[in-house]
């Protein structure tokens, strides 16, 4: 997940399958950054008790994969970002990985897809150039084992891959990604009959811009809608607007025939005081209304015939996540397997669900407005652009619990390949004092974050940073907003 969730080695995502005639699949992430979660065998049983028949892992832990054997649950496994270079440089490594992590378990464990990396474009280790070659090598290894028809290959992409996302009709990919990565990846997906995975979080856009985004619009509640000035379509929720920005970006490159799967989305049930909108009520409304929207069928305003498959984040609250309080509170379940709140997860559950219909008090700006500035990645989608008031600003600061090595790597990357403006933390400059790793890393990572228009996923650095909504100061140095 962009924004604190790129440590793929510890993540598992599962699908809750509920298929209607014209509906899609609804999924829920099963993260494991916690020390109090049930054993995987018990989690598999919980999935089955909830009617779940699809699961997606963000690693290939053999004990977890084995626990899905004979469960009736179809599985997606993943290759962590740190292995992509090995997959590319040594085709024999790719062959061995597929043999040991896929073929060894298949078909007792019903593996149906492989996710190659996770949000590679925002990985501070800069593994972008390895992505498409790695996908091809993994697919070639599947071909050798005659598994390529049964098992698809894809890669989850953060919404920050977009250069523009507002209005949705103006959606476009970042220029530097188009020729070297996006087009080759789309060609690969098309030729292999696969699909694009995209991670979408309306919560981040709302929390950072609550003065111009209506809460009703963000939570799928009743609202008057927002008209896209480019194509005249009316949007009634931020989620659809963000998805259509992706569709528009793909269409601009002539790949509008590819299927899009929302590999991550969610809303926290608790957060810090400055994390606007994080509450149990809002989380229940967002996730419950999203489930209803997906299971009852219908596509987006731009692609009305496209069936959406969506993975909710997350299965459990995770007590070892870094960052603000919200990061530990995306779960649908507590570690004791009790529900955090009641929402439907299947067609049967949807019939009895009474939530999600309330209308909250109006929010200033109403989700409309005349601000035509584009957003990058974070994607306000069909709302009125990024607020220029202080209440809409966010900053990126160092996570001092991530350790000196991660902070130093993040500092080096931001000031180097990341292109951050680090002049102010040089000896004698305005923000050199205090001369601490935390202060200097915060300045550098925030510069990178602001340079990238505060896009979702650009303040993570492998868990070394997180977003705050109040102006951070180190000594006399106040971090800038641009």
Coordinates of C-alpha atoms in Angstrom, one line a residue:
X1 CA 0.0 0.0 0.0
X2 CA 1.3 3.4 -0.8
X3 CA 1.7 5.5 2.3
X4 CA 3.3 3.3 5.0
X5 CA 2.4 0.0 3.4
X6 CA 5.2 -0.9 1.0
X7 CA 6.9 -3.4 3.2
X8 CA 5.6 -6.2 1.1
X9 CA 7.4 -9.1 2.9
X10 CA 4.9 -8.9 5.7
X11 CA 1.7 -8.4 3.9
X12 CA -0.9 -10.8 2.9
X13 CA -4.1 -9.8 1.1
X14 CA -7.2 -12.0 0.8
X15 CA -10.2 -11.9 -1.4
X16 CA -13.7 -12.3 -0.1
X17 CA -15.5 -13.5 -3.1
X18 CA -19.1 -12.6 -3.6
X19 CA -20.2 -12.7 -7.2
X20 CA -23.5 -11.5 -8.5
X21 CA -24.7 -11.6 -12.1
X22 CA -23.2 -8.2 -12.9
X23 CA -21.2 -7.7 -9.7
X24 CA -17.5 -7.9 -8.9
X25 CA -15.4 -9.5 -6.2
X26 CA -14.8 -7.9 -2.9
X27 CA -11.6 -8.6 -1.1
X28 CA -9.9 -7.7 2.2
X29 CA -6.2 -7.4 3.0
X30 CA -4.7 -9.7 5.6
X31 CA -1.6 -7.9 6.9
X32 CA 0.7 -9.5 9.4
X33 CA 2.7 -6.7 10.9
X34 CA 1.6 -7.6 14.4
X35 CA 2.6 -9.9 17.3
X36 CA -0.9 -10.8 18.4
X37 CA -2.6 -12.3 15.3
X38 CA -4.1 -15.8 15.1
X39 CA -2.1 -18.5 13.5
X40 CA -2.5 -18.7 9.7
X41 CA -4.5 -21.9 10.0
X42 CA -7.0 -20.1 12.2
X43 CA -7.1 -17.2 9.8
X44 CA -7.9 -19.6 6.9
X45 CA -10.8 -21.0 9.0
X46 CA -12.0 -17.5 9.7
X47 CA -11.9 -16.7 6.0
X48 CA -14.0 -19.8 5.2
X49 CA -16.5 -19.0 8.0
X50 CA -17.0 -15.6 6.3
X51 CA -17.5 -17.1 2.9
X52 CA -14.1 -16.2 1.5
X53 CA -12.8 -18.2 -1.4
X54 CA -10.0 -16.0 -2.7
X55 CA -6.9 -14.8 -0.9
X56 CA -3.8 -12.8 -2.0
X57 CA -0.4 -12.8 -0.3
X58 CA 2.2 -10.2 -0.5
X59 CA 4.9 -12.7 0.0
X60 CA 5.3 -16.4 -0.6
X61 CA 5.8 -17.7 2.9
X62 CA 5.7 -21.5 2.4
X63 CA 4.0 -22.2 5.7
X64 CA 1.2 -19.7 4.9
X65 CA 0.9 -20.9 1.3
X66 CA 0.7 -24.5 2.5
X67 CA -2.0 -23.6 5.0
X68 CA -4.3 -22.7 2.1
X69 CA -4.0 -26.2 0.6
X70 CA -7.3 -28.0 0.1
X71 CA -9.1 -24.9 1.6
X72 CA -11.1 -24.1 -1.5
X73 CA -9.6 -20.6 -1.4
X74 CA -7.9 -19.4 -4.6
X75 CA -4.6 -17.7 -3.9
X76 CA -2.4 -14.9 -5.2
X77 CA 1.2 -14.9 -4.1
X78 CA 3.8 -12.2 -4.4
X79 CA 7.5 -11.5 -5.0
X80 CA 8.9 -8.8 -2.7
X81 CA 10.6 -5.7 -4.4
X82 CA 14.0 -6.7 -3.1
X83 CA 14.0 -9.9 -5.1
X84 CA 13.2 -8.2 -8.5
X85 CA 16.9 -7.6 -9.4
X86 CA 17.7 -11.3 -8.9
X87 CA 14.7 -12.3 -11.0
X88 CA 16.0 -10.2 -13.8
X89 CA 19.8 -10.8 -13.6
X90 CA 19.4 -14.6 -13.2
X91 CA 16.6 -16.3 -15.2
X92 CA 17.6 -19.4 -13.3
X93 CA 16.5 -17.6 -10.1
X94 CA 13.1 -16.9 -11.6
X95 CA 12.8 -20.5 -12.6
X96 CA 13.8 -21.7 -9.2
X97 CA 11.5 -19.2 -7.5
X98 CA 8.5 -20.4 -9.5
X99 CA 9.4 -24.0 -9.0
X100 CA 9.7 -23.7 -5.2
X101 CA 7.0 -21.1 -4.5
X102 CA 4.4 -22.0 -7.1
X103 CA 4.8 -25.4 -8.6
X104 CA 5.6 -27.1 -5.3
X105 CA 2.2 -26.1 -3.9
X106 CA 0.0 -26.2 -7.0
X107 CA -2.7 -27.4 -7.4
X108 CA -3.3 -28.4 -3.8
X109 CA -3.1 -24.7 -3.1
X110 CA -5.1 -23.1 -5.8
X111 CA -2.6 -20.4 -6.9
X112 CA -4.2 -18.2 -9.6
X113 CA -1.9 -15.2 -9.9
X114 CA 1.5 -13.8 -9.0
X115 CA 2.1 -10.2 -7.9
X116 CA 5.6 -9.1 -9.0
X117 CA 6.6 -6.5 -6.4
X118 CA 4.4 -3.9 -4.8
X119 CA 4.2 -0.2 -5.6
X120 CA 7.6 -0.5 -7.2
X121 CA 7.6 3.1 -8.5
X122 CA 7.6 4.6 -5.0
X123 CA 10.2 2.1 -3.6
X124 CA 13.2 4.1 -2.3
X125 CA 15.5 1.3 -3.5
X126 CA 14.6 2.4 -7.1
X127 CA 13.7 -1.0 -8.6
X128 CA 11.5 0.5 -11.3
X129 CA 13.7 -0.6 -14.2
X130 CA 13.5 -4.2 -13.0
X131 CA 9.7 -4.5 -12.9
X132 CA 8.7 -5.4 -16.5
X133 CA 11.8 -7.7 -17.2
X134 CA 11.0 -9.4 -13.9
X135 CA 7.3 -9.9 -14.9
X136 CA 8.5 -11.4 -18.2
X137 CA 11.0 -13.8 -16.6
X138 CA 8.4 -15.0 -14.1
X139 CA 5.9 -15.6 -16.9
X140 CA 8.6 -17.5 -18.9
X141 CA 9.2 -19.7 -15.9
X142 CA 5.4 -20.4 -15.8
X143 CA 5.4 -21.3 -19.5
X144 CA 8.2 -23.9 -19.0
X145 CA 6.0 -25.6 -16.4
X146 CA 2.9 -25.2 -18.5
X147 CA 1.3 -23.1 -15.8
X148 CA 1.0 -19.8 -17.7
X149 CA -2.6 -20.3 -18.8
X150 CA -3.8 -21.0 -15.2
X151 CA -1.7 -18.4 -13.4
X152 CA -1.6 -14.7 -14.3
X153 CA 1.2 -12.2 -13.6
X154 CA 0.7 -8.6 -12.5
X155 CA 2.0 -5.9 -10.2
X156 CA 0.2 -3.5 -7.8
X157 CA 0.6 0.2 -8.8
X158 CA 0.2 3.1 -6.5
X159 CA -2.1 5.9 -7.6
X160 CA 0.9 8.2 -7.4
X161 CA 1.9 6.8 -10.8
X162 CA -0.5 9.4 -12.1
X163 CA 0.8 12.8 -13.1
X164 CA -2.8 14.2 -13.1
X165 CA -5.9 12.9 -11.5
X166 CA -8.3 15.9 -11.5
X167 CA -10.5 16.1 -13.3
X168 CA -10.8 12.4 -13.9
X169 CA -11.0 12.9 -17.7
X170 CA -7.5 14.5 -17.6
X171 CA -5.9 11.5 -15.9
X172 CA -2.4 10.8 -17.1
X173 CA 0.6 8.8 -16.1
X174 CA 3.9 10.5 -15.0
X175 CA 5.8 11.3 -18.1
X176 CA 9.0 9.6 -17.0
X177 CA 7.1 6.3 -16.5
X178 CA 5.3 6.1 -19.8
X179 CA 7.8 4.8 -22.3
X180 CA 10.2 2.9 -20.0
X181 CA 7.6 1.2 -17.8
X182 CA 3.9 1.7 -18.4
X183 CA 3.7 0.9 -22.1
X184 CA 5.8 -2.2 -21.9
X185 CA 3.9 -3.4 -18.8
X186 CA 0.5 -2.8 -20.6
X187 CA 1.8 -4.7 -23.6
X188 CA 2.8 -7.6 -21.3
X189 CA -0.6 -7.6 -19.5
X190 CA -2.5 -7.5 -22.8
X191 CA -0.4 -10.3 -24.4
X192 CA -0.8 -12.6 -21.4
X193 CA -4.5 -11.9 -20.8
X194 CA -3.7 -10.3 -17.4
X195 CA -4.9 -7.2 -15.6
X196 CA -3.6 -4.1 -13.9
X197 CA -3.6 -3.9 -10.1
X198 CA -4.1 -0.4 -8.6
X199 CA -4.1 0.8 -5.0
X200 CA -6.6 3.5 -4.3
X201 CA -7.2 5.4 -1.0
X202 CA -9.8 8.1 -1.0
X203 CA -9.1 8.5 2.8
X204 CA -5.7 10.1 2.1
X205 CA -7.1 12.6 -0.3
X206 CA -10.0 13.5 2.1
X207 CA -7.8 13.7 5.2
X208 CA -5.4 16.1 3.4
X209 CA -8.1 18.2 1.7
X210 CA -11.2 18.0 3.9
X211 CA -12.0 21.7 3.3
X212 CA -12.7 21.0 -0.4
X213 CA -13.9 17.3 -0.4
X214 CA -17.3 16.4 1.0
X215 CA -17.2 13.6 3.5
X216 CA -20.4 12.2 2.0
X217 CA -18.7 12.1 -1.4
X218 CA -15.7 10.3 0.1
X219 CA -17.9 7.7 1.9
X220 CA -20.4 6.8 -0.9
X221 CA -23.2 8.6 1.1
X222 CA -26.0 10.5 -0.6
X223 CA -24.6 13.7 -2.2
X224 CA -25.4 15.9 -5.2
X225 CA -22.4 14.7 -7.1
X226 CA -19.6 16.5 -8.9
X227 CA -19.5 17.1 -12.6
X228 CA -16.2 16.4 -14.5
X229 CA -15.5 19.6 -16.4
X230 CA -13.7 17.7 -19.1
X231 CA -16.3 15.1 -20.2
X232 CA -19.5 16.3 -18.4
X233 CA -19.9 13.0 -16.4
X234 CA -21.3 13.3 -12.9
X235 CA -19.5 11.5 -10.1
X236 CA -21.2 10.6 -6.8
X237 CA -18.1 9.2 -5.0
X238 CA -14.4 9.9 -4.9
X239 CA -13.5 6.2 -5.4
X240 CA -15.1 6.1 -8.9
X241 CA -13.4 9.4 -9.8
X242 CA -10.0 8.1 -8.9
X243 CA -10.6 4.8 -10.8
X244 CA -11.7 6.8 -13.9
X245 CA -8.5 8.9 -13.7
X246 CA -6.6 5.6 -14.1
X247 CA -8.9 4.5 -17.0
X248 CA -8.4 7.9 -18.7
X249 CA -4.6 7.6 -18.3
X250 CA -4.7 4.1 -19.8
X251 CA -7.0 5.2 -22.7
X252 CA -4.6 8.1 -23.5
X253 CA -1.9 5.4 -24.2
X254 CA -4.5 3.3 -26.1
X255 CA -4.7 0.5 -23.5
X256 CA -8.3 1.0 -22.5
X257 CA -9.1 -2.7 -23.2
X258 CA -7.2 -3.8 -20.1
X259 CA -9.1 -4.8 -16.9
X260 CA -8.3 -2.9 -13.7
X261 CA -8.4 -4.6 -10.3
X262 CA -8.3 -2.4 -7.1
X263 CA -5.7 -4.3 -5.1
X264 CA -6.0 -2.2 -2.0
X265 CA -8.4 0.3 -0.6
X266 CA -9.7 1.0 2.9
X267 CA -10.6 3.5 5.7
X268 CA -9.2 3.6 9.3
X269 CA -11.5 3.2 12.3
X270 CA -9.2 5.2 14.5
X271 CA -6.5 7.8 14.2
X272 CA -4.7 10.7 15.8
X273 CA -6.5 14.0 16.5
X274 CA -5.2 15.5 13.3
X275 CA -6.2 12.6 11.1
X276 CA -9.5 14.0 9.9
X277 CA -12.2 11.5 9.2
X278 CA -10.6 8.4 10.9
X279 CA -13.5 6.8 12.9
X280 CA -15.4 3.6 13.2
X281 CA -18.5 5.1 11.8
X282 CA -16.7 6.4 8.7
X283 CA -14.8 3.2 8.2
X284 CA -18.0 1.2 8.4
X285 CA -19.7 3.5 5.9
X286 CA -16.8 3.5 3.4
X287 CA -16.2 -0.2 3.4
X288 CA -19.8 -1.2 3.7
X289 CA -20.9 1.2 0.9
X290 CA -18.0 0.1 -1.3
X291 CA -19.0 -3.6 -0.8
X292 CA -22.6 -2.7 -1.8
X293 CA -21.4 -0.7 -4.8
X294 CA -19.2 -3.6 -6.1
X295 CA -21.6 -6.5 -5.4
X296 CA -24.6 -4.8 -6.9
X297 CA -22.7 -4.4 -10.2
X298 CA -22.1 -1.6 -12.6
X299 CA -18.9 0.1 -13.7
X300 CA -17.7 3.6 -13.3
X301 CA -19.2 6.7 -15.1
X302 CA -16.4 6.4 -17.7
X303 CA -16.6 2.6 -18.2
X304 CA -20.1 1.6 -17.2
X305 CA -19.7 -1.9 -18.4
X306 CA -16.5 -2.7 -16.5
X307 CA -16.9 -5.0 -13.5
X308 CA -14.8 -4.0 -10.6
X309 CA -12.9 -6.4 -8.3
X310 CA -11.8 -4.7 -5.1
X311 CA -9.6 -5.7 -2.1
X312 CA -10.4 -4.0 1.2
X313 CA -7.5 -3.1 3.6
X314 CA -7.3 -4.8 6.0
X315 CA -8.3 -8.1 7.7
X316 CA -6.9 -7.2 11.2
X317 CA -5.7 -4.2 13.2
X318 CA -1.9 -4.5 13.2
X319 CA -0.2 -3.3 16.4
X320 CA 3.4 -3.2 15.0
X321 CA 2.7 -0.9 12.0
X322 CA 4.7 2.3 12.0
X323 CA 3.4 5.8 11.4
X324 CA 0.3 7.5 12.8
X325 CA -2.4 5.8 14.8
X326 CA -4.5 5.2 11.7
X327 CA -1.9 2.7 10.4
X328 CA -2.7 0.3 13.2
X329 CA -6.5 0.6 12.7
X330 CA -7.5 -0.4 9.2
X331 CA -8.8 -3.9 10.3
X332 CA -12.2 -5.3 9.8
X333 CA -11.4 -7.7 12.7
X334 CA -9.5 -7.4 16.0
X335 CA -6.8 -10.0 16.6
X336 CA -9.2 -12.0 18.7
X337 CA -11.2 -12.5 15.5
X338 CA -14.1 -10.3 16.6
X339 CA -15.4 -7.7 14.1
X340 CA -14.4 -4.0 14.6
X341 CA -17.7 -3.0 13.0
X342 CA -20.5 -4.8 11.2
X343 CA -20.5 -4.6 7.4
X344 CA -21.6 -7.0 4.7
X345 CA -19.0 -9.1 3.0
X346 CA -21.2 -11.3 0.8
X347 CA -24.4 -11.0 -1.2
X348 CA -26.3 -12.7 1.7
X349 CA -24.9 -10.2 4.2
X350 CA -25.8 -7.3 2.0
X351 CA -29.5 -8.2 2.0
X352 CA -29.6 -7.6 5.8
X353 CA -27.4 -4.6 6.0
X354 CA -29.0 -1.3 7.1
X355 CA -26.0 1.0 7.2
X356 CA -24.5 3.6 5.0
X357 CA -27.6 5.7 4.2
X358 CA -27.1 8.6 6.6
X359 CA -26.3 12.1 5.4
X360 CA -23.6 13.9 7.3
X361 CA -23.5 17.6 8.0
X362 CA -22.4 19.6 4.9
X363 CA -18.6 20.2 4.6
X364 CA -17.4 23.6 3.4
X365 CA -16.5 23.3 -0.2
X366 CA -19.0 20.5 -0.7
X367 CA -16.7 18.5 -2.9
X368 CA -17.0 21.0 -5.7
X369 CA -15.4 24.4 -6.1
X370 CA -13.6 26.1 -8.9
X371 CA -10.0 25.4 -8.1
X372 CA -8.6 23.8 -11.3
X373 CA -5.2 22.8 -10.0
X374 CA -4.3 19.2 -10.7
X375 CA -3.3 16.8 -8.1
X376 CA -0.6 14.3 -8.6
X377 CA -1.1 10.7 -7.5
X378 CA -3.1 11.3 -4.4
X379 CA -5.9 12.0 -6.7
X380 CA -8.7 14.2 -5.5
X381 CA -10.5 12.8 -8.5
X382 CA -13.8 14.5 -9.1
X383 CA -13.5 17.1 -6.4
X384 CA -12.4 20.7 -6.5
X385 CA -8.6 20.3 -6.5
X386 CA -6.1 20.7 -3.7
X387 CA -6.8 23.3 -1.1
X388 CA -4.4 26.2 -0.7
X389 CA -5.4 26.8 2.9
X390 CA -3.1 25.7 5.7
X391 CA -5.7 23.1 6.9
X392 CA -5.3 21.2 3.6
X393 CA -1.5 21.0 3.8
X394 CA 0.5 17.9 4.9
X395 CA 4.1 17.3 5.6
X396 CA 6.4 14.3 5.5
X397 CA 8.6 13.6 8.6
X398 CA 11.0 10.9 9.7
X399 CA 9.8 7.9 11.7
X400 CA 12.4 7.8 14.4
X401 CA 11.5 4.2 15.3
X402 CA 12.6 2.9 11.9
X403 CA 16.3 3.0 12.8
X404 CA 19.3 4.9 11.7
X405 CA 20.1 2.8 8.7
X406 CA 16.6 3.3 7.1
X407 CA 16.7 7.0 7.9
X408 CA 20.2 7.4 6.4
X409 CA 19.2 5.5 3.3
X410 CA 16.0 7.6 2.9
X411 CA 18.1 10.8 3.4
X412 CA 20.6 9.7 0.8
X413 CA 17.9 8.7 -1.7
X414 CA 15.9 11.9 -1.3
X415 CA 18.9 14.2 -1.7
X416 CA 20.3 12.1 -4.5
X417 CA 18.2 10.2 -7.1
X418 CA 15.0 11.7 -5.5
X419 CA 16.0 15.2 -6.5
X420 CA 15.0 16.8 -3.2
X421 CA 16.3 20.3 -2.5
X422 CA 18.8 19.7 0.3
X423 CA 20.7 23.0 0.3
X424 CA 19.1 24.2 3.5
X425 CA 20.6 21.3 5.5
X426 CA 24.2 21.9 4.4
X427 CA 26.6 23.2 7.1
X428 CA 25.9 26.9 7.8
X429 CA 22.5 26.8 6.0
X430 CA 19.2 27.7 7.6
X431 CA 18.1 24.2 8.5
X432 CA 21.5 22.6 9.3
X433 CA 20.7 23.0 13.0
X434 CA 19.8 20.8 14.7
X435 CA 22.4 18.6 13.2
X436 CA 20.5 15.3 13.8
X437 CA 19.7 12.5 11.4
X438 CA 16.0 12.7 12.2
X439 CA 15.9 16.5 11.5
X440 CA 17.9 16.3 8.3
X441 CA 16.0 13.2 7.0
X442 CA 12.7 14.9 7.7
X443 CA 13.7 18.0 5.8
X444 CA 14.9 15.9 2.8
X445 CA 12.0 13.5 2.7
X446 CA 9.5 16.4 3.1
X447 CA 11.2 18.2 0.2
X448 CA 10.8 15.0 -2.0
X449 CA 7.2 14.7 -0.8
X450 CA 6.3 18.3 -1.6
X451 CA 8.2 18.2 -5.0
X452 CA 6.0 15.2 -5.9
X453 CA 2.8 17.2 -5.1
X454 CA 2.2 15.2 -1.9
X455 CA 1.2 12.2 -3.9
X456 CA 0.1 9.1 -2.1
X457 CA 3.1 6.8 -1.7
X458 CA 5.7 9.5 -1.8
X459 CA 6.1 9.7 1.9
X460 CA 7.0 6.2 2.9
X461 CA 10.6 5.4 2.2
X462 CA 10.2 1.8 3.3
X463 CA 8.6 2.8 6.6
X464 CA 11.1 5.5 7.4
X465 CA 8.5 8.3 7.1
X466 CA 4.9 9.2 7.6
X467 CA 2.6 12.1 6.9
X468 CA 1.5 14.7 9.5
X469 CA -1.1 17.5 9.1
X470 CA 0.4 20.1 11.5
X471 CA 3.5 22.1 10.6
X472 CA 6.6 20.3 11.9
X473 CA 9.5 22.3 13.4
X474 CA 13.1 21.2 14.2
X475 CA 14.7 23.9 16.3
X476 CA 14.1 27.1 14.3
X477 CA 13.6 25.2 11.1
X478 CA 10.0 24.9 9.9
X479 CA 9.5 22.4 7.1
X480 CA 8.1 24.1 3.9
X481 CA 5.0 23.0 2.0
X482 CA 6.6 23.5 -1.5

